[in-house]
Each structure stands twice: as C-alpha cells, then as structure tokens.
PDB file of C-alpha atoms in Angstrom:
ATOM      1  CA  UNK A 325     -12.315   0.557   6.985  1.00  0.00           C
ATOM      2  CA  UNK A 326     -14.391   0.597   3.848  1.00  0.00           C
ATOM      3  CA  UNK A 327     -15.786  -2.296   1.845  1.00  0.00           C
ATOM      4  CA  UNK A 328     -15.655  -1.677  -1.891  1.00  0.00           C
ATOM      5  CA  UNK A 329     -19.297  -1.916  -2.922  1.00  0.00           C
ATOM      6  CA  UNK A 330     -22.438  -3.925  -2.534  1.00  0.00           C
ATOM      7  CA  UNK A 331     -22.552  -4.522  -6.286  1.00  0.00           C
ATOM      8  CA  UNK A 332     -19.043  -5.984  -6.195  1.00  0.00           C
ATOM      9  CA  UNK A 333     -19.970  -8.271  -3.313  1.00  0.00           C
ATOM     10  CA  UNK A 334     -23.034  -9.547  -5.226  1.00  0.00           C
ATOM     11  CA  UNK A 335     -20.797 -10.469  -8.188  1.00  0.00           C
ATOM     12  CA  UNK A 336     -19.339 -13.855  -7.190  1.00  0.00           C
ATOM     13  CA  UNK A 337     -19.096 -12.609  -3.581  1.00  0.00           C
ATOM     14  CA  UNK A 338     -15.523 -11.280  -3.526  1.00  0.00           C
ATOM     15  CA  UNK A 339     -14.302  -9.622  -0.343  1.00  0.00           C
ATOM     16  CA  UNK A 340     -12.938  -6.134  -0.882  1.00  0.00           C
ATOM     17  CA  UNK A 341     -11.539  -3.927   1.877  1.00  0.00           C
ATOM     18  CA  UNK A 342      -9.573  -0.649   1.918  1.00  0.00           C
ATOM     19  CA  UNK A 343      -8.206   1.234   4.898  1.00  0.00           C
ATOM     20  CA  UNK A 344      -6.237   4.452   5.357  1.00  0.00           C
ATOM     21  CA  UNK A 345      -5.005   4.616   8.934  1.00  0.00           C
ATOM     22  CA  UNK A 346      -2.471   6.074  11.336  1.00  0.00           C
ATOM     23  CA  UNK A 347      -2.341   2.775  13.232  1.00  0.00           C
ATOM     24  CA  UNK A 348       0.321   0.096  12.857  1.00  0.00           C
ATOM     25  CA  UNK A 349      -0.555  -2.314  10.056  1.00  0.00           C
ATOM     26  CA  UNK A 350      -1.407  -5.931  10.833  1.00  0.00           C
ATOM     27  CA  UNK A 351      -2.336  -8.690   8.440  1.00  0.00           C
ATOM     28  CA  UNK A 352      -5.946  -9.777   8.887  1.00  0.00           C
ATOM     29  CA  UNK A 353      -6.506 -13.514   9.301  1.00  0.00           C
ATOM     30  CA  UNK A 354      -7.306 -15.546   6.177  1.00  0.00           C
ATOM     31  CA  UNK A 355     -10.723 -16.315   7.614  1.00  0.00           C
ATOM     32  CA  UNK A 356     -13.872 -14.327   8.339  1.00  0.00           C
ATOM     33  CA  UNK A 357     -15.915 -13.262   5.291  1.00  0.00           C
ATOM     34  CA  UNK A 358     -13.346 -14.779   2.971  1.00  0.00           C
ATOM     35  CA  UNK A 359     -13.663 -18.491   2.246  1.00  0.00           C
ATOM     36  CA  UNK A 360     -10.159 -19.801   1.434  1.00  0.00           C
ATOM     37  CA  UNK A 361     -11.602 -22.826  -0.398  1.00  0.00           C
ATOM     38  CA  UNK A 362     -12.701 -20.478  -3.192  1.00  0.00           C
ATOM     39  CA  UNK A 363      -9.115 -19.493  -3.993  1.00  0.00           C
ATOM     40  CA  UNK A 364      -6.006 -21.423  -4.877  1.00  0.00           C
ATOM     41  CA  UNK A 365      -3.579 -18.584  -4.105  1.00  0.00           C
ATOM     42  CA  UNK A 366      -3.362 -15.675  -1.683  1.00  0.00           C
ATOM     43  CA  UNK A 367      -0.500 -13.166  -1.949  1.00  0.00           C
ATOM     44  CA  UNK A 368       0.436 -10.742   0.820  1.00  0.00           C
ATOM     45  CA  UNK A 369       2.601  -7.720   0.050  1.00  0.00           C
ATOM     46  CA  UNK A 370       4.229  -5.508   2.687  1.00  0.00           C
ATOM     47  CA  UNK A 371       5.659  -2.126   1.681  1.00  0.00           C
ATOM     48  CA  UNK A 372       8.464  -1.480   4.178  1.00  0.00           C
ATOM     49  CA  UNK A 373      10.304   1.811   4.710  1.00  0.00           C
ATOM     50  CA  UNK A 374      13.925   1.465   3.582  1.00  0.00           C
ATOM     51  CA  UNK A 375      16.801   3.083   5.463  1.00  0.00           C
ATOM     52  CA  UNK A 376      18.058   5.045   2.468  1.00  0.00           C
ATOM     53  CA  UNK A 377      16.561   7.642   0.180  1.00  0.00           C
ATOM     54  CA  UNK A 378      18.918   7.827  -2.748  1.00  0.00           C
ATOM     55  CA  UNK A 379      22.330   7.773  -1.103  1.00  0.00           C
ATOM     56  CA  UNK A 380      21.201   9.418   2.141  1.00  0.00           C
ATOM     57  CA  UNK A 381      20.142   7.730   5.368  1.00  0.00           C
ATOM     58  CA  UNK A 382      16.672   8.427   6.705  1.00  0.00           C
ATOM     59  CA  UNK A 383      14.894   7.962  10.038  1.00  0.00           C
ATOM     60  CA  UNK A 384      11.622   7.242   8.268  1.00  0.00           C
ATOM     61  CA  UNK A 385       8.989   8.739   6.007  1.00  0.00           C
ATOM     62  CA  UNK A 386       6.140  11.146   6.709  1.00  0.00           C
ATOM     63  CA  UNK A 387       3.079  10.100   4.692  1.00  0.00           C
ATOM     64  CA  UNK A 388       0.230  12.538   4.053  1.00  0.00           C
ATOM     65  CA  UNK A 389      -3.010  11.963   2.213  1.00  0.00           C
ATOM     66  CA  UNK A 390      -6.168  13.578   0.972  1.00  0.00           C
ATOM     67  CA  UNK A 391      -8.024  11.080   3.175  1.00  0.00           C
ATOM     68  CA  UNK A 392     -11.429  10.808   1.433  1.00  0.00           C
ATOM     69  CA  UNK A 393      -9.957  10.899  -2.064  1.00  0.00           C
ATOM     70  CA  UNK A 394      -7.324   8.308  -1.115  1.00  0.00           C
ATOM     71  CA  UNK A 395     -10.009   5.917   0.152  1.00  0.00           C
ATOM     72  CA  UNK A 396     -12.128   6.562  -2.934  1.00  0.00           C
ATOM     73  CA  UNK A 397      -9.214   5.882  -5.300  1.00  0.00           C
ATOM     74  CA  UNK A 398      -8.201   2.757  -3.352  1.00  0.00           C
ATOM     75  CA  UNK A 399     -11.771   1.437  -3.686  1.00  0.00           C
ATOM     76  CA  UNK A 400     -11.767   2.113  -7.437  1.00  0.00           C
ATOM     77  CA  UNK A 401      -8.428   0.347  -7.907  1.00  0.00           C
ATOM     78  CA  UNK A 402      -9.577  -2.605  -5.778  1.00  0.00           C
ATOM     79  CA  UNK A 403     -12.746  -2.934  -7.894  1.00  0.00           C
ATOM     80  CA  UNK A 404     -10.714  -2.783 -11.099  1.00  0.00           C
ATOM     81  CA  UNK A 405      -8.290  -5.422  -9.806  1.00  0.00           C
ATOM     82  CA  UNK A 406     -11.178  -7.706  -8.828  1.00  0.00           C
ATOM     83  CA  UNK A 407     -12.658  -7.484 -12.316  1.00  0.00           C
ATOM     84  CA  UNK A 408      -9.394  -7.591 -14.247  1.00  0.00           C
ATOM     85  CA  UNK A 409      -7.825 -10.555 -12.397  1.00  0.00           C
ATOM     86  CA  UNK A 410     -11.017 -12.349 -11.230  1.00  0.00           C
ATOM     87  CA  UNK A 411     -10.082 -12.020  -7.569  1.00  0.00           C
ATOM     88  CA  UNK A 412     -11.993 -13.433  -4.622  1.00  0.00           C
ATOM     89  CA  UNK A 413     -10.253 -11.085  -2.194  1.00  0.00           C
ATOM     90  CA  UNK A 414      -8.613  -7.656  -2.291  1.00  0.00           C
ATOM     91  CA  UNK A 415      -7.325  -5.925   0.836  1.00  0.00           C
ATOM     92  CA  UNK A 416      -5.392  -2.640   0.746  1.00  0.00           C
ATOM     93  CA  UNK A 417      -4.297  -0.943   3.971  1.00  0.00           C
ATOM     94  CA  UNK A 418      -2.100   2.185   3.774  1.00  0.00           C
ATOM     95  CA  UNK A 419      -0.615   3.893   6.775  1.00  0.00           C
ATOM     96  CA  UNK A 420      -0.399   7.675   7.126  1.00  0.00           C
ATOM     97  CA  UNK A 421       1.836   9.760   9.421  1.00  0.00           C
ATOM     98  CA  UNK A 422       5.446   9.102  10.369  1.00  0.00           C
ATOM     99  CA  UNK A 423       6.607   5.560   9.643  1.00  0.00           C
ATOM    100  CA  UNK A 424      10.062   4.616  10.902  1.00  0.00           C
ATOM    101  CA  UNK A 425      12.644   2.687   8.903  1.00  0.00           C
ATOM    102  CA  UNK A 426      11.767  -1.012   8.966  1.00  0.00           C
ATOM    103  CA  UNK A 427       8.045  -0.446   9.618  1.00  0.00           C
ATOM    104  CA  UNK A 428       5.281  -1.114   7.079  1.00  0.00           C
ATOM    105  CA  UNK A 429       3.505   1.657   5.229  1.00  0.00           C
ATOM    106  CA  UNK A 430       1.421  -0.619   2.968  1.00  0.00           C
ATOM    107  CA  UNK A 431      -0.227  -4.011   3.233  1.00  0.00           C
ATOM    108  CA  UNK A 432      -2.075  -5.683   0.372  1.00  0.00           C
ATOM    109  CA  UNK A 433      -3.566  -9.131   0.023  1.00  0.00           C
ATOM    110  CA  UNK A 434      -5.120 -10.603  -3.080  1.00  0.00           C
ATOM    111  CA  UNK A 435      -6.584 -14.053  -3.625  1.00  0.00           C
ATOM    112  CA  UNK A 436      -7.545 -15.786  -6.842  1.00  0.00           C
ATOM    113  CA  UNK A 437      -8.113 -19.228  -8.222  1.00  0.00           C
ATOM    114  CA  UNK A 438      -4.558 -19.445  -9.573  1.00  0.00           C
ATOM    115  CA  UNK A 439      -1.169 -18.138  -8.406  1.00  0.00           C
ATOM    116  CA  UNK A 440      -0.233 -16.425 -11.681  1.00  0.00           C
ATOM    117  CA  UNK A 441      -3.262 -14.117 -11.500  1.00  0.00           C
ATOM    118  CA  UNK A 442      -2.621 -13.441  -7.806  1.00  0.00           C
ATOM    119  CA  UNK A 443       1.009 -12.424  -8.436  1.00  0.00           C
ATOM    120  CA  UNK A 444       0.076 -10.230 -11.400  1.00  0.00           C
ATOM    121  CA  UNK A 445      -2.796  -8.661  -9.462  1.00  0.00           C
ATOM    122  CA  UNK A 446      -0.581  -7.877  -6.478  1.00  0.00           C
ATOM    123  CA  UNK A 447       1.995  -6.081  -8.621  1.00  0.00           C
ATOM    124  CA  UNK A 448      -0.668  -4.259 -10.649  1.00  0.00           C
ATOM    125  CA  UNK A 449      -2.432  -3.124  -7.469  1.00  0.00           C
ATOM    126  CA  UNK A 450       0.731  -1.550  -6.003  1.00  0.00           C
ATOM    127  CA  UNK A 451       1.682   0.060  -9.338  1.00  0.00           C
ATOM    128  CA  UNK A 452      -1.785   1.606  -9.737  1.00  0.00           C
ATOM    129  CA  UNK A 453      -1.842   2.792  -6.130  1.00  0.00           C
ATOM    130  CA  UNK A 454       1.479   4.611  -6.609  1.00  0.00           C
ATOM    131  CA  UNK A 455       0.194   6.272  -9.817  1.00  0.00           C
ATOM    132  CA  UNK A 456      -3.321   7.273  -8.768  1.00  0.00           C
ATOM    133  CA  UNK A 457      -3.818   7.538  -5.013  1.00  0.00           C
ATOM    134  CA  UNK A 458      -3.243  10.973  -3.425  1.00  0.00           C
ATOM    135  CA  UNK A 459      -0.787   9.839  -0.768  1.00  0.00           C
ATOM    136  CA  UNK A 460       2.476  11.761  -0.572  1.00  0.00           C
ATOM    137  CA  UNK A 461       5.702  10.867   1.153  1.00  0.00           C
ATOM    138  CA  UNK A 462       8.460  13.045   2.551  1.00  0.00           C
ATOM    139  CA  UNK A 463      11.605  11.383   3.909  1.00  0.00           C
ATOM    140  CA  UNK A 464      13.044  12.499   7.253  1.00  0.00           C
ATOM    141  CA  UNK A 465      16.770  12.512   6.727  1.00  0.00           C
ATOM    142  CA  UNK A 466      19.156  11.586   9.520  1.00  0.00           C
ATOM    143  CA  UNK A 467      21.008  14.582  10.926  1.00  0.00           C
ATOM    144  CA  UNK A 468      24.403  12.905  10.349  1.00  0.00           C
ATOM    145  CA  UNK A 469      23.453  12.229   6.743  1.00  0.00           C
ATOM    146  CA  UNK A 470      22.509  15.890   6.249  1.00  0.00           C
ATOM    147  CA  UNK A 471      25.818  17.038   7.784  1.00  0.00           C
ATOM    148  CA  UNK A 472      27.851  14.708   5.525  1.00  0.00           C
ATOM    149  CA  UNK A 473      25.933  15.878   2.443  1.00  0.00           C
ATOM    150  CA  UNK A 474      26.505  19.518   3.429  1.00  0.00           C
ATOM    151  CA  UNK A 475      30.231  18.928   4.061  1.00  0.00           C
ATOM    152  CA  UNK A 476      30.540  17.079   0.763  1.00  0.00           C
ATOM    153  CA  UNK A 477      28.854  19.955  -1.101  1.00  0.00           C
ATOM    154  CA  UNK A 478      31.168  22.452   0.636  1.00  0.00           C
ATOM    155  CA  UNK A 479      34.261  20.417  -0.250  1.00  0.00           C
ATOM    156  CA  UNK A 480      33.115  20.106  -3.857  1.00  0.00           C
ATOM    157  CA  UNK A 481      32.496  23.869  -4.137  1.00  0.00           C
ATOM    158  CA  UNK A 482      36.089  24.696  -3.085  1.00  0.00           C
TER     159      UNK A 482
END
C-alpha cells in the first residue's frame, strides 16, 4: 500500500492511498487517519466482474499489470483528483490475477465537503484509471459459451 505523497498530506491533510494487490478487496473503515468530520460526503465504488463479455458468458477476468507503473499512475491520478475536486480522502485499490464473476476488481473511496464533488470525483477517478493505468484484462470464457459460439459460426458458414 502506498500513500500518495508527503507534500499532498501537508496540503490540508488529505488521506491518499493506492494499492495493487492479488488479495480480495475489502473496504477500509471510515476511521483511522481520516477524520470524517472534515467531509460531508464519502462515496464508495466497487467494480464488480460481470458474467458476460459482449454476448458470451465468462467465468471471470484475468487482470495483469505493470505493477510499479500501475501504482505510480494510480498515485498521480489520486493526487490530481484531490486537487481538482478538493478531496479529503482518496483510496484506490485494484486487484490483479484471476477475479471470478461477482467478485470485485476495483474499490475506490473519495470524500469531500459536498456530495456533488464526491460523486464527480468518483466517476472521474474510475474514468482516468481506465484510460491511463497499465492494467489489462482478459476474460476467461465459459467452455459452453465457446462451444455455442463455435457451433453458431459453423451453422452460419454453411
């Protein structure tokens, strides 16, 4: 787990934390270094693996990352979000490895003085992460789904 920067923590004392991990994601408590009285809104976002990729069923997704670069980019995005939306808290945890359908691959939490900024910051954070962080996903398709797709392609070719 990496904290964003000492400079960021000196500026109005926001809490900033990023983590790339193979472990199951869990939401940290709203206590600790973060003082909830400083914020009027805290938004949690869970990215959950869906059961379909396009029209095909999957068992889950294999996530890979350039580990150091992913953490570096996550820190940069967290710093930018803190400045842009005047956040008191930014947490970004991304899971790597195989994640089954229904399990979480991403957890974010942001806190700000007002709910509108928190909602905007949460969406912006996920959008930026998807654009800039070197984490790649590869779906694992269900065998039955692959067979049906193959049979459908064969039937169409006839």
